[in-house]
Coordinates of C-alpha atoms in Angstrom, one line a residue:
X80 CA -13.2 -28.6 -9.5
X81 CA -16.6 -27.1 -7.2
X82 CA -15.3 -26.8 -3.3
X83 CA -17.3 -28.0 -0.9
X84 CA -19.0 -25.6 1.0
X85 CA -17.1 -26.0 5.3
X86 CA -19.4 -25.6 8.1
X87 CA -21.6 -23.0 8.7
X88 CA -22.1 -21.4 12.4
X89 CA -24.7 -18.5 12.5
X90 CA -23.1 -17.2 16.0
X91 CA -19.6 -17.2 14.1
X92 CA -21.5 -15.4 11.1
X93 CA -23.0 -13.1 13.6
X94 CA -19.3 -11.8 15.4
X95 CA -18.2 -11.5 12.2
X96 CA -21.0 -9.2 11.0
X97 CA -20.1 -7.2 14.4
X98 CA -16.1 -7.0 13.6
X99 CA -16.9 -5.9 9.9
X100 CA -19.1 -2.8 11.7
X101 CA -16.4 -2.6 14.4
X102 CA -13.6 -1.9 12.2
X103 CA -15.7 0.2 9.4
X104 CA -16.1 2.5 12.9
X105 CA -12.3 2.6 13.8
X106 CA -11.4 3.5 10.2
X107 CA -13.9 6.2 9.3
X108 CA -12.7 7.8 13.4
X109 CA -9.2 7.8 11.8
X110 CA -9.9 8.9 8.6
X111 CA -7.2 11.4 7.6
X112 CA -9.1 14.4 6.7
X113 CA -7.3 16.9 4.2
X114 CA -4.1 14.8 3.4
X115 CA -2.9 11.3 2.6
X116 CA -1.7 8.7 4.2
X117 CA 1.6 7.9 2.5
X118 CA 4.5 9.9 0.4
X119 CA 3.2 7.5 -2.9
X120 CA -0.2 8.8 -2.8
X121 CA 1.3 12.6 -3.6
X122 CA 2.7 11.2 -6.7
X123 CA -0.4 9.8 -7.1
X124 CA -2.3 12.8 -6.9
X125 CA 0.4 15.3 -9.0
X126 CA 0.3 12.4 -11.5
X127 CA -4.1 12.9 -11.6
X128 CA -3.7 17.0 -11.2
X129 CA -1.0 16.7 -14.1
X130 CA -3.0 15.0 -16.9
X131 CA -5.8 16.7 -16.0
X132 CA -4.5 20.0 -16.8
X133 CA -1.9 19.2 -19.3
X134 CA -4.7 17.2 -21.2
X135 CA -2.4 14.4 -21.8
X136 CA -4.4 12.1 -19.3
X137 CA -2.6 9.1 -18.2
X138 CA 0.5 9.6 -20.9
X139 CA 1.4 12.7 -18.4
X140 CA 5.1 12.5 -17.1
X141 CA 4.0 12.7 -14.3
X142 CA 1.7 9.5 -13.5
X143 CA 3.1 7.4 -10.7
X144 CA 3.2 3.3 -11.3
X145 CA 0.9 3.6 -14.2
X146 CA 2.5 0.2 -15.6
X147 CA 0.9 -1.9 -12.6
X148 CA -1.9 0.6 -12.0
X149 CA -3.4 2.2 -15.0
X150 CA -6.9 0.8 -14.4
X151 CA -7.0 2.6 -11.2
X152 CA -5.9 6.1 -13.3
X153 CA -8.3 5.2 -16.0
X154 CA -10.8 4.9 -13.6
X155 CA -10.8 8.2 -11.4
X156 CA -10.4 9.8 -15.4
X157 CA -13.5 8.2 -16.7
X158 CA -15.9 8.6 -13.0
X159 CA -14.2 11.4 -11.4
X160 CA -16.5 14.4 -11.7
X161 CA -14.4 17.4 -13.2
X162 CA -14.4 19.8 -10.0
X163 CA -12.7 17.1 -8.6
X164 CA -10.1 16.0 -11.0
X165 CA -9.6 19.9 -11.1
X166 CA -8.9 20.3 -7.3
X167 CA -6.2 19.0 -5.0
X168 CA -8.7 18.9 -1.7
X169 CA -11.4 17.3 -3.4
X170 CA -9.2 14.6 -4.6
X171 CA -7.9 13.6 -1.8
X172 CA -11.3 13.2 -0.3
X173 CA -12.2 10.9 -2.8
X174 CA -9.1 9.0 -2.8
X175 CA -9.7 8.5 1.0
X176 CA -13.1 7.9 0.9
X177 CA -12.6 5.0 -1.9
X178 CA -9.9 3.6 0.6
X179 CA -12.4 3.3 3.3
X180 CA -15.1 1.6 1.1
X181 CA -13.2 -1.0 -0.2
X182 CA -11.4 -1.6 2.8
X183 CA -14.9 -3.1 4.0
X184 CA -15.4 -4.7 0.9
X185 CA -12.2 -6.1 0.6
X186 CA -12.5 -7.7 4.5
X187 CA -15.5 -8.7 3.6
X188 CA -15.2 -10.8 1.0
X189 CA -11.8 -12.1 2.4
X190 CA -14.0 -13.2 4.9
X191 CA -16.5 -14.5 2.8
X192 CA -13.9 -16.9 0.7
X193 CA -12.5 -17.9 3.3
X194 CA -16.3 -19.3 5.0
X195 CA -16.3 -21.3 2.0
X196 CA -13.3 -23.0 1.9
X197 CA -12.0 -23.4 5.6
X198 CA -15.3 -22.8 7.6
X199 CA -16.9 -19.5 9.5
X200 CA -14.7 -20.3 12.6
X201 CA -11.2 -20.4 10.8
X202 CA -13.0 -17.1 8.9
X203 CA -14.1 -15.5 12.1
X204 CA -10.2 -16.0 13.4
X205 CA -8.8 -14.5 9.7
X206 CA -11.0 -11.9 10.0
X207 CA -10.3 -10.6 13.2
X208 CA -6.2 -11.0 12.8
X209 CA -6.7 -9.2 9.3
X210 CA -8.9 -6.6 9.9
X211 CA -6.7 -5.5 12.7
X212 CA -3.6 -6.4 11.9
X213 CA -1.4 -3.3 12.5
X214 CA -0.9 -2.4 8.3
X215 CA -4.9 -2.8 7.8
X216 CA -5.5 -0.1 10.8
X217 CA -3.0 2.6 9.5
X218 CA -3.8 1.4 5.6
X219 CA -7.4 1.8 5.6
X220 CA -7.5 5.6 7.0
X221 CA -6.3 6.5 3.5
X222 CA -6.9 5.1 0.1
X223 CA -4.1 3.0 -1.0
X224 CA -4.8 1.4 -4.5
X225 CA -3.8 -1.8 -3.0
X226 CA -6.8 -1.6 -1.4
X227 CA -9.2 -1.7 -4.3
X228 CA -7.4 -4.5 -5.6
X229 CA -7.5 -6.3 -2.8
X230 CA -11.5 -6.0 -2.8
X231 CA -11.4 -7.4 -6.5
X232 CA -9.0 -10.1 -5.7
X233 CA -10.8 -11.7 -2.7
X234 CA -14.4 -11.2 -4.7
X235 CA -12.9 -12.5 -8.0
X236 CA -11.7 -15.5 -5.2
X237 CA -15.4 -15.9 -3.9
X238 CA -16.9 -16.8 -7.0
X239 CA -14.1 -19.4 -8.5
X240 CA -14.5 -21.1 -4.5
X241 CA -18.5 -20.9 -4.9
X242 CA -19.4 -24.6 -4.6
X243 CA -22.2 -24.2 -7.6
X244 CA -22.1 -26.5 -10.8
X245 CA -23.0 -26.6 -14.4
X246 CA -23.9 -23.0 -15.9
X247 CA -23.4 -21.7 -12.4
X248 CA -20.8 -22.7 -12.3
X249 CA -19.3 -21.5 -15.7
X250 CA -20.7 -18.1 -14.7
X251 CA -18.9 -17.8 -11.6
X252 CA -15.9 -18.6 -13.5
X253 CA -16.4 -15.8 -15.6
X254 CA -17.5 -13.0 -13.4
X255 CA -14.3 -14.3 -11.5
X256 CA -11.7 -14.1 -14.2
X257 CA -13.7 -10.6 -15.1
X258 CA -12.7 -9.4 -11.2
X259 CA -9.0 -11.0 -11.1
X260 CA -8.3 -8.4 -14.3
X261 CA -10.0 -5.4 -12.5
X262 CA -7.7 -6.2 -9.7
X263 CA -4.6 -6.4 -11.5
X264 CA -5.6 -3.3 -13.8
X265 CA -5.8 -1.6 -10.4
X266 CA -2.8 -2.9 -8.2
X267 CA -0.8 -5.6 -10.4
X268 CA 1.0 -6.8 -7.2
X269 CA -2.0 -9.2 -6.4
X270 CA -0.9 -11.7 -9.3
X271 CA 1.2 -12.7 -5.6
X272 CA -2.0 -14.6 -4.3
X273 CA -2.3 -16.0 -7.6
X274 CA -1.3 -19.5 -6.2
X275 CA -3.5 -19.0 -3.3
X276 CA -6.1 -19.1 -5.4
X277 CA -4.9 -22.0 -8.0
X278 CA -3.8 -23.9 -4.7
X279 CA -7.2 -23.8 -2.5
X280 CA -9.4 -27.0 -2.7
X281 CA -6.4 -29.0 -4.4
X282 CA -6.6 -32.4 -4.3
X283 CA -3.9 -34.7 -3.6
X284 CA -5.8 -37.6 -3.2
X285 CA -4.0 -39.3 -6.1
X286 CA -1.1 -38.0 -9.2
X287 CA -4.9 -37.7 -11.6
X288 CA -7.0 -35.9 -9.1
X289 CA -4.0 -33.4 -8.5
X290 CA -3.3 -32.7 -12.4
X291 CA -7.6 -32.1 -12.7
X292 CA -7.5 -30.2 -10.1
X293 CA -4.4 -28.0 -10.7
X294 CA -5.2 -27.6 -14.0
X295 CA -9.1 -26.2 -13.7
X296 CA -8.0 -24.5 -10.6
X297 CA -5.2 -22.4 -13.0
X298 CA -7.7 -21.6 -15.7
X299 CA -9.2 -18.0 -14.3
X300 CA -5.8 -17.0 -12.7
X301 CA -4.1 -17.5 -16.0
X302 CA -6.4 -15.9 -18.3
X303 CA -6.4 -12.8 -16.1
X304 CA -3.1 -12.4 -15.9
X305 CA -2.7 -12.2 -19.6
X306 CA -6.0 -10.6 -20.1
X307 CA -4.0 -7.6 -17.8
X308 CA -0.7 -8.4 -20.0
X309 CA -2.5 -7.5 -23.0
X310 CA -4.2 -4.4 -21.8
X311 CA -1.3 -2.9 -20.4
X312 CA 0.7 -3.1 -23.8
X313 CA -2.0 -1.7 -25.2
X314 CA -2.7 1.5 -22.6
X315 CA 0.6 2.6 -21.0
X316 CA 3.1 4.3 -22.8
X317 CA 6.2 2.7 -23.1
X318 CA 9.4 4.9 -22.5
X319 CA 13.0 4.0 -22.4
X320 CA 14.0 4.9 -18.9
X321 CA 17.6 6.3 -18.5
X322 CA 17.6 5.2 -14.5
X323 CA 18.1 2.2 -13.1
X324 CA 14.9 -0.2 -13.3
X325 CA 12.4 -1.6 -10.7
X326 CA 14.2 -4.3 -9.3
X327 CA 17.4 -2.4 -9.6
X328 CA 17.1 0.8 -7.9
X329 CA 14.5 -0.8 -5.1
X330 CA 15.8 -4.4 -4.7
X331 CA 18.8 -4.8 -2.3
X332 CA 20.4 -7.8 -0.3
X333 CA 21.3 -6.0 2.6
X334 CA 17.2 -5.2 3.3
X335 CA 16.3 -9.2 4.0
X336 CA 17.1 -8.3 7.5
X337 CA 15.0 -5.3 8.5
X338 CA 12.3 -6.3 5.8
X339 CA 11.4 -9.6 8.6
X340 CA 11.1 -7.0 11.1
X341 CA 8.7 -4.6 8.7
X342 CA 6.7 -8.1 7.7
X343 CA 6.5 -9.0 11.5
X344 CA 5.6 -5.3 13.0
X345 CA 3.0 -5.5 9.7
X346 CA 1.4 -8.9 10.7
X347 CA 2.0 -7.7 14.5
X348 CA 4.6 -9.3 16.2
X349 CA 1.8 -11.6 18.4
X350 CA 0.3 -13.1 15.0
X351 CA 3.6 -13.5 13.8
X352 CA 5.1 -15.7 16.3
X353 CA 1.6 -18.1 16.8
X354 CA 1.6 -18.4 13.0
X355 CA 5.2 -19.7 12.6
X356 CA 4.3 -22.0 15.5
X357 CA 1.4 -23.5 13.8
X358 CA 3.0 -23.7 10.8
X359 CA 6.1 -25.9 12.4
X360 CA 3.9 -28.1 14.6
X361 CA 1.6 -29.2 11.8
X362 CA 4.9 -29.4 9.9
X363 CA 5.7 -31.9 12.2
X364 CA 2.6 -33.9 12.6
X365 CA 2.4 -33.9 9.0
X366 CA 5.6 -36.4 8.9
X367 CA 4.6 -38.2 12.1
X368 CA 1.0 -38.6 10.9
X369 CA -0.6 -41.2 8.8
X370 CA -1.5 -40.3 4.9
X371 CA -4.5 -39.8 5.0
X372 CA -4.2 -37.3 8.0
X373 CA -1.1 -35.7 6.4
X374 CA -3.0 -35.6 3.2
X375 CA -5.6 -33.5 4.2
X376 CA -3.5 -31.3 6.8
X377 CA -1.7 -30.8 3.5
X378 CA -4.6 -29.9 1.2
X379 CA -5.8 -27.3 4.2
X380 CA -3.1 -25.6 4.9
X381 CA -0.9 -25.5 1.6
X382 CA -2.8 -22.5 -0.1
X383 CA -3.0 -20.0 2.7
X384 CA 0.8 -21.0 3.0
X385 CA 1.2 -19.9 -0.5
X386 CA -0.5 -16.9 0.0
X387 CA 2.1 -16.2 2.6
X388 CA 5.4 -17.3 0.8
X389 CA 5.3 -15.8 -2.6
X390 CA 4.6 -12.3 -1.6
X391 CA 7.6 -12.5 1.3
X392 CA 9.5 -14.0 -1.2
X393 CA 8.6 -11.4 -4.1
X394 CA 9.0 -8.1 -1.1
X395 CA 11.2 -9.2 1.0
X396 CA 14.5 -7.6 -0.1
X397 CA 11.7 -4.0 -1.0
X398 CA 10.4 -4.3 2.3
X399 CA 9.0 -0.8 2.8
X400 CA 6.7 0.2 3.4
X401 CA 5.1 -3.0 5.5
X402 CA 2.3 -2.6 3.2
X403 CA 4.0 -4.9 0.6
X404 CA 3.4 -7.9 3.0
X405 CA -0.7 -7.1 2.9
X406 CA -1.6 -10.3 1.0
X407 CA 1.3 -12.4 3.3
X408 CA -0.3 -10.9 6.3
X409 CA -3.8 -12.5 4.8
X410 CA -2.0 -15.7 4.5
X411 CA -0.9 -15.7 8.0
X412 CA -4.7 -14.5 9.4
X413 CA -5.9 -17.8 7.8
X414 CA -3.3 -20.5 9.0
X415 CA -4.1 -19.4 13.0
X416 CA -8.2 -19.5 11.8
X417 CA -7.8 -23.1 10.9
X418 CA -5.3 -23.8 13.7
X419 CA -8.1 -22.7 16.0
X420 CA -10.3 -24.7 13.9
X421 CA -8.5 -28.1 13.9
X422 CA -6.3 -27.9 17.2
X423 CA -8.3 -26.9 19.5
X424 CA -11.9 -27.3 20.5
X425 CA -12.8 -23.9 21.8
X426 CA -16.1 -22.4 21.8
X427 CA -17.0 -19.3 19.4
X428 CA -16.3 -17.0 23.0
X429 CA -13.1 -18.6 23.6
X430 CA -11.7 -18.6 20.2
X431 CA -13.2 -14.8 20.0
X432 CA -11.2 -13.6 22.9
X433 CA -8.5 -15.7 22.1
X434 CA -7.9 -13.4 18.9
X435 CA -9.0 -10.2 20.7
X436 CA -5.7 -11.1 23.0
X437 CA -3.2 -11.7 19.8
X438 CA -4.5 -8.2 18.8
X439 CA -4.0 -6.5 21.8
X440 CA -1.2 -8.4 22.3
X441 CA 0.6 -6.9 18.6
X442 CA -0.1 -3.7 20.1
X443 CA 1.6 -4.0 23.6
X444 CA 4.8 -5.7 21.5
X445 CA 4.8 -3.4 18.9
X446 CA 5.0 -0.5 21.8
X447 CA 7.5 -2.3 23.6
X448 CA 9.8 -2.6 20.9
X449 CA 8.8 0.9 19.5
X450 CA 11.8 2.8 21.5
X451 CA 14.9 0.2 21.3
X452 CA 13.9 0.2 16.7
X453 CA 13.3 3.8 16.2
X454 CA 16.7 4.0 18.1
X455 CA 18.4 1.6 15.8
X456 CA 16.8 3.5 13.1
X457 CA 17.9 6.7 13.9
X458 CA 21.3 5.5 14.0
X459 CA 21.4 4.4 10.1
X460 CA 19.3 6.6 9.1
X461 CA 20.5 9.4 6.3
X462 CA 18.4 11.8 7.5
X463 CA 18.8 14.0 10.7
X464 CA 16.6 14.4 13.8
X465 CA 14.0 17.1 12.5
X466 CA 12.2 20.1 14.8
X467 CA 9.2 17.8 14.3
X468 CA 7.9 15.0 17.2
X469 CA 8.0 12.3 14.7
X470 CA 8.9 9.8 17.2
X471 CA 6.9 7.1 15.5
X472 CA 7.4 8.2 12.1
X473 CA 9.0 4.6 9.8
X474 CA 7.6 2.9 6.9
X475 CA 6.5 0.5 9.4
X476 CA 3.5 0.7 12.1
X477 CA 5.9 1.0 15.2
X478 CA 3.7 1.7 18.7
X479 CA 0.5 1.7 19.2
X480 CA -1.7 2.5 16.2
X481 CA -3.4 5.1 17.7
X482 CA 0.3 7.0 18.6
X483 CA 1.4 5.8 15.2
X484 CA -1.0 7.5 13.2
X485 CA -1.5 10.9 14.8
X486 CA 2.4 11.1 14.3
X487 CA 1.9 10.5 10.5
X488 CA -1.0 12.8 10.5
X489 CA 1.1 15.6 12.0
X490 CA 3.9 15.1 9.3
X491 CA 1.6 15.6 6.6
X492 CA -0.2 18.1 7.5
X493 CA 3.2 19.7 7.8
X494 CA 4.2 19.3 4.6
X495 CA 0.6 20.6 3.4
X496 CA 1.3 23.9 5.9
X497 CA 4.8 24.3 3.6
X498 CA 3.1 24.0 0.4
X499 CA -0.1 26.5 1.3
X500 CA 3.2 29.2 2.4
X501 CA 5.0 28.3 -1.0
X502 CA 1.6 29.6 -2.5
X503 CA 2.6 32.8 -0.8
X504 CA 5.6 33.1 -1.7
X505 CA 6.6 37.1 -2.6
X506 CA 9.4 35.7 -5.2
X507 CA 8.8 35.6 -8.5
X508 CA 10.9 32.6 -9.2
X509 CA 11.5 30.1 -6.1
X510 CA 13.1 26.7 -5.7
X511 CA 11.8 24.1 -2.8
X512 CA 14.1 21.7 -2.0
X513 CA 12.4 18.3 0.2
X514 CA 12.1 15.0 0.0
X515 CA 8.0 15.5 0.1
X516 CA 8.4 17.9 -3.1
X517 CA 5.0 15.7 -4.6
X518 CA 3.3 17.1 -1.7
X519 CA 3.8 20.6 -1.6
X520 CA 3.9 21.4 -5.3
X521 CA 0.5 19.8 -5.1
X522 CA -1.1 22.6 -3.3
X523 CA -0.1 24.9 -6.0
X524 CA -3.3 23.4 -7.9
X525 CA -5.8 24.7 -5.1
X526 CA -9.1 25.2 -5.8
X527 CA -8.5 24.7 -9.5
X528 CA -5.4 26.9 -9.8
X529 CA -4.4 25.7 -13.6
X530 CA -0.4 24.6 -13.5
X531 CA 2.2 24.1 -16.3
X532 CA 4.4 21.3 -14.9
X533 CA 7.4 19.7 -16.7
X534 CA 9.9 17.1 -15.0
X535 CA 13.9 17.6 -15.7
X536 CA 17.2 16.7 -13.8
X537 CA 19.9 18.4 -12.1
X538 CA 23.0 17.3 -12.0
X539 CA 22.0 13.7 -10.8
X540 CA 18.8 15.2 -8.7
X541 CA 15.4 14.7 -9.7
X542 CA 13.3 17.5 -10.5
X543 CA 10.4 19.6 -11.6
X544 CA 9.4 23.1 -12.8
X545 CA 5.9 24.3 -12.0
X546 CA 4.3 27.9 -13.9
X547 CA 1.4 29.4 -12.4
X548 CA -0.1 32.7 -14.1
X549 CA 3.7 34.5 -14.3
X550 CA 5.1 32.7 -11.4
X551 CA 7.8 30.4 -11.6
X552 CA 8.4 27.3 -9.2
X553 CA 11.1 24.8 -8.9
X554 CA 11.2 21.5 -6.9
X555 CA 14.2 19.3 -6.2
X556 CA 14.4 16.0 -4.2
X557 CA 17.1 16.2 -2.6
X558 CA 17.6 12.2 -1.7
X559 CA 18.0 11.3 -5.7
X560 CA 21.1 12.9 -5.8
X561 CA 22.5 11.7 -2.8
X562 CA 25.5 12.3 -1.9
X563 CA 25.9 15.1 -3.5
X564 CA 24.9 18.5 -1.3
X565 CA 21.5 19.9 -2.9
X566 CA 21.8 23.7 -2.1
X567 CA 25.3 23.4 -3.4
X568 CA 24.4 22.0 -6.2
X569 CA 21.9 24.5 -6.9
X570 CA 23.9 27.3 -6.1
X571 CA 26.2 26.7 -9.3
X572 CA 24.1 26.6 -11.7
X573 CA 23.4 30.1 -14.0
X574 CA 19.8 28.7 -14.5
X575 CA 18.8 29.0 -11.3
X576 CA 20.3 32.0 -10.6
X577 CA 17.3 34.6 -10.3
X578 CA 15.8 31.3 -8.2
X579 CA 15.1 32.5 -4.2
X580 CA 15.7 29.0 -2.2
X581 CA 14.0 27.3 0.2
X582 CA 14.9 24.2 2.1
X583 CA 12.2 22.4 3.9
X584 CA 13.3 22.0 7.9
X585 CA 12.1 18.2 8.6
X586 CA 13.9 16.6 6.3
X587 CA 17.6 17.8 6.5
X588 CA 20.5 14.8 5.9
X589 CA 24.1 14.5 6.8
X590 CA 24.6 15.4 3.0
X591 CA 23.1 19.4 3.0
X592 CA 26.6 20.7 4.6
X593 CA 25.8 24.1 2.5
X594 CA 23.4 26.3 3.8
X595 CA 21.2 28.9 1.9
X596 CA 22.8 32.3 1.5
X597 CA 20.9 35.0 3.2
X598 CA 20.3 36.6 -0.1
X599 CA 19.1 33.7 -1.5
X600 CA 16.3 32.8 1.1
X601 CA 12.9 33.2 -0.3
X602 CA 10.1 35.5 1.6
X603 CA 6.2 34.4 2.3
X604 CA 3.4 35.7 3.2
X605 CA 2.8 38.3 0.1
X606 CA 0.1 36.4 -2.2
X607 CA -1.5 34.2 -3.8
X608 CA -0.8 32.4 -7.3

């Protein structure tokens, strides 16, 4: 089935040029510089340092989602130049760096798609609500695989919408099937928006002009799903896991509640609200309308719909961080850019500032709100108050984004300040115990330092052992062996016994009732590994 290319403004074209430049500015001003933007991205990084030095590559124990992201590990293997692979600082700057370049891509050809199916007005709406959505802002300061294979998704998207025919037709089939399995080598998680993309230009005209439709739309989606299938049997090492699985140790009932307030902080509270509205007044016209009418409202609005449902449905009881709700938060940019489309008769300056104000908008809520959920948060919260001001410091972007992310940028570069003193540490055999134990342990590989890393376990907690020249290091996460008290723990066993302790200060829980023995508390400041 070829779409049919919407209409076409040059002034809507124009804005949208201006937005794409607008928010490529914001991003590269908040940049983090020197750290990452989220805990995942450590494990990430030891995962990269680990098979680097280890040579075991991507089968090292200590790669991070390499089932649903082994494409994106392949990749900064096979491209990565070997000072950086080699070097913690470097590779974090290329991590961010590819964050912010295919953030723009990935807007851009969201944008793009959406021009061809729904029009550059409805685009000019998504784009806006998208790009500046409260999850893109924080997201696209760091480099978040999701990122990447959101780029490939939406350009795989552009070329199976392309309204071309004959061999163009078969090529932009190809070269978007091609993009689909680059996207789900990277980030698997976009297979979501797969019925976005099988959904958009349906026909419902008739039972035979839906089954054509449907079943040319499906062709790329399902090929490139078990294209990825197929290469991921074949790539990743398979391991039988003694933990609980994916669904099992992440999935939980009792989230569904806070995991609307993640997706609506995510979307911003503003867009949230005007996208429900549309969705239930076109609902409603939809039975009150003839069929024709209700037909085509139907055929407009079911595939951005889509895009919204499966991924709420697939993340909402795994709600954090409010990243998972990226593609949903797409879904709901588009359904308010054809509502301003088809309801309204605005003008491109209208409908702009009418966008500009749900933006601001999300962030005067989101700061409204910020004091009465951090409270609530505090309350069930495991972990105690730390010495730190992380008064904005959730899985979700609570505040304004600006307060937001200077409070994330202070935690990490924290946690990096913790792991250049454990370099210094005048023991030779020390044990960290944190919750950010990815982070610091990574700054044992400065400037090339060469580390012999092995995982093991503790009595229930997760752990690792690091050697570096004839220094030992041991790392314990403390929260994977709740509720058991970690310096207790440690304290009886005889392995750790010539081990000097160290317990990081922001991250302390109602569970650590022991504290370290004076003896036992491990000196800095002496050298260098």
């Amino acid at each position: 089935m070829v779409l049919k290319l919407k209409h076409l403004s040059k002034i809507d074209i124009l804005v949208a040029v201006t937005c794409i430049v607008v928010f490529a500015l914001t991003q590269y001003w908040f940049q983090y510089q020197g750290v990452l933007g989220e805990s995942d991205l450590y494990r990430v990084l030891v995962g990269m340092l680990d098979g680097y030095f280890s040579g075991s590559g991507i089968n090292s124990d200590f790669q991070y989602g390499r089932e649903f992201s082994f494409g994106y590990i392949l990749a900064l293997y096979a491209f990565a130049p070997v000072d950086v692979l080699r070097d913690p600082d470097r590779l974090i700057r290329l991590i961010n760096d590819l964050g912010f370049c295919f953030s723009i891509i990935g807007i851009f050809f969201f944008w793009v798609s959406t021009c061809i199916v729904h029009g550059s007005r409805a685009a000019l709406v998504a784009l806006l609500l998208f790009a500046f959505s409260p999850v893109m802002l924080e997201l696209g300061t760091s480099g978040h695989q999701i990122l990447l294979a959101f780029a490939f998704l939406f350009a795989g998207a552009t070329c199976l919408f392309l309204p071309v025919a004959g061999w163009k037709l078969v090529l932009a089939r190809i070269a978007g099937s091609a993009l689909l399995i680059i996207g789900l080598c990277v980030r698997a998680e976009i297979f979501l928006a797969f019925p976005f993309i099988v959904l958009a230009g349906i026909q419902i005209e008739s039972l035979s002009t839906f089954r054509r439709s449907m079943l040319i739309n499906i062709l790329s989606p399902t090929a490139a799903f078990a294209a990825f299938l197929l290469l991921e049997r074949h790539i990743v090492p398979h391991t039988t896991s003694d933990g609980p699985g994916f669904f099992e140790h992440f999935y939980r009932w009792a989230n569904i509640p806070p995991g609307t307030i993640y997706l609506s902080l995510g979307a911003g509270i503003a867009t949230g609200i005007a996208a429900t509205a549309i969705i239930l007044t076109v609902t409603y016209r939809i039975y009150s309308s003839d069929l024709q009418t209700a037909k085509r409202a139907v055929e407009q609005l079911i595939s951005p719909i889509a895009l919204i449902l499966f991924p709420v449905a697939f993340w909402i009881a795994n709600p954090a961080p409010s990243r998972h709700f990226l593609l949903a938060i797409a879904g709901f940019s588009i359904v308010i850019g054809c509502a301003a489309t088809n309801l309204t008769s605005l003008g491109t300056i209208a409908t702009v500032l009418g966008a500009v104000s749900l933006i601001a908008a999300n962030q005067v809520l989101s700061e409204a709100v910020r004091r009465p959920l951090l409270n609530m948060n505090a309350a069930r919260s495991l972990y105690v108050r730390s010495p730190q001001d992380n008064e904005t410091f959730t899985n979700v972007p609570v505040g304004f984004f600006w307060h937001h992310h200077s409070t994330l940028n202070l935690r990490f570069q924290s946690f990096k300040n913790i792991g250049e003193m454990v370099r210094t540490s005048c023991d030779g055999d020390i044990l960290i115990l944190s919750d950010e134990s990815e982070q610091i342990f990574s700054r044992l590989y400065k400037s090339g330092t060469p580390v012999e890393a092995s995982r093991s376990r503790v009595e229930g907690f997760h752990a690792f052992k690091a050697t570096v020249k004839d220094r030992h290091f041991a790392f314990v996460v403390k929260m994977t062996g709740w509720p058991k008290d970690a310096v207790a723990t440690i304290l009886n066993q005889p392995s750790f016994a010539n081990y000097q302790l160290y317990a990081d200060p922001y991250l302390s829980s109602i569970y650590d009732k022991t504290g370290i023995p004076p003896d036992r508390l491990a000196k800095f400041g002496c050298k260098e590994p």
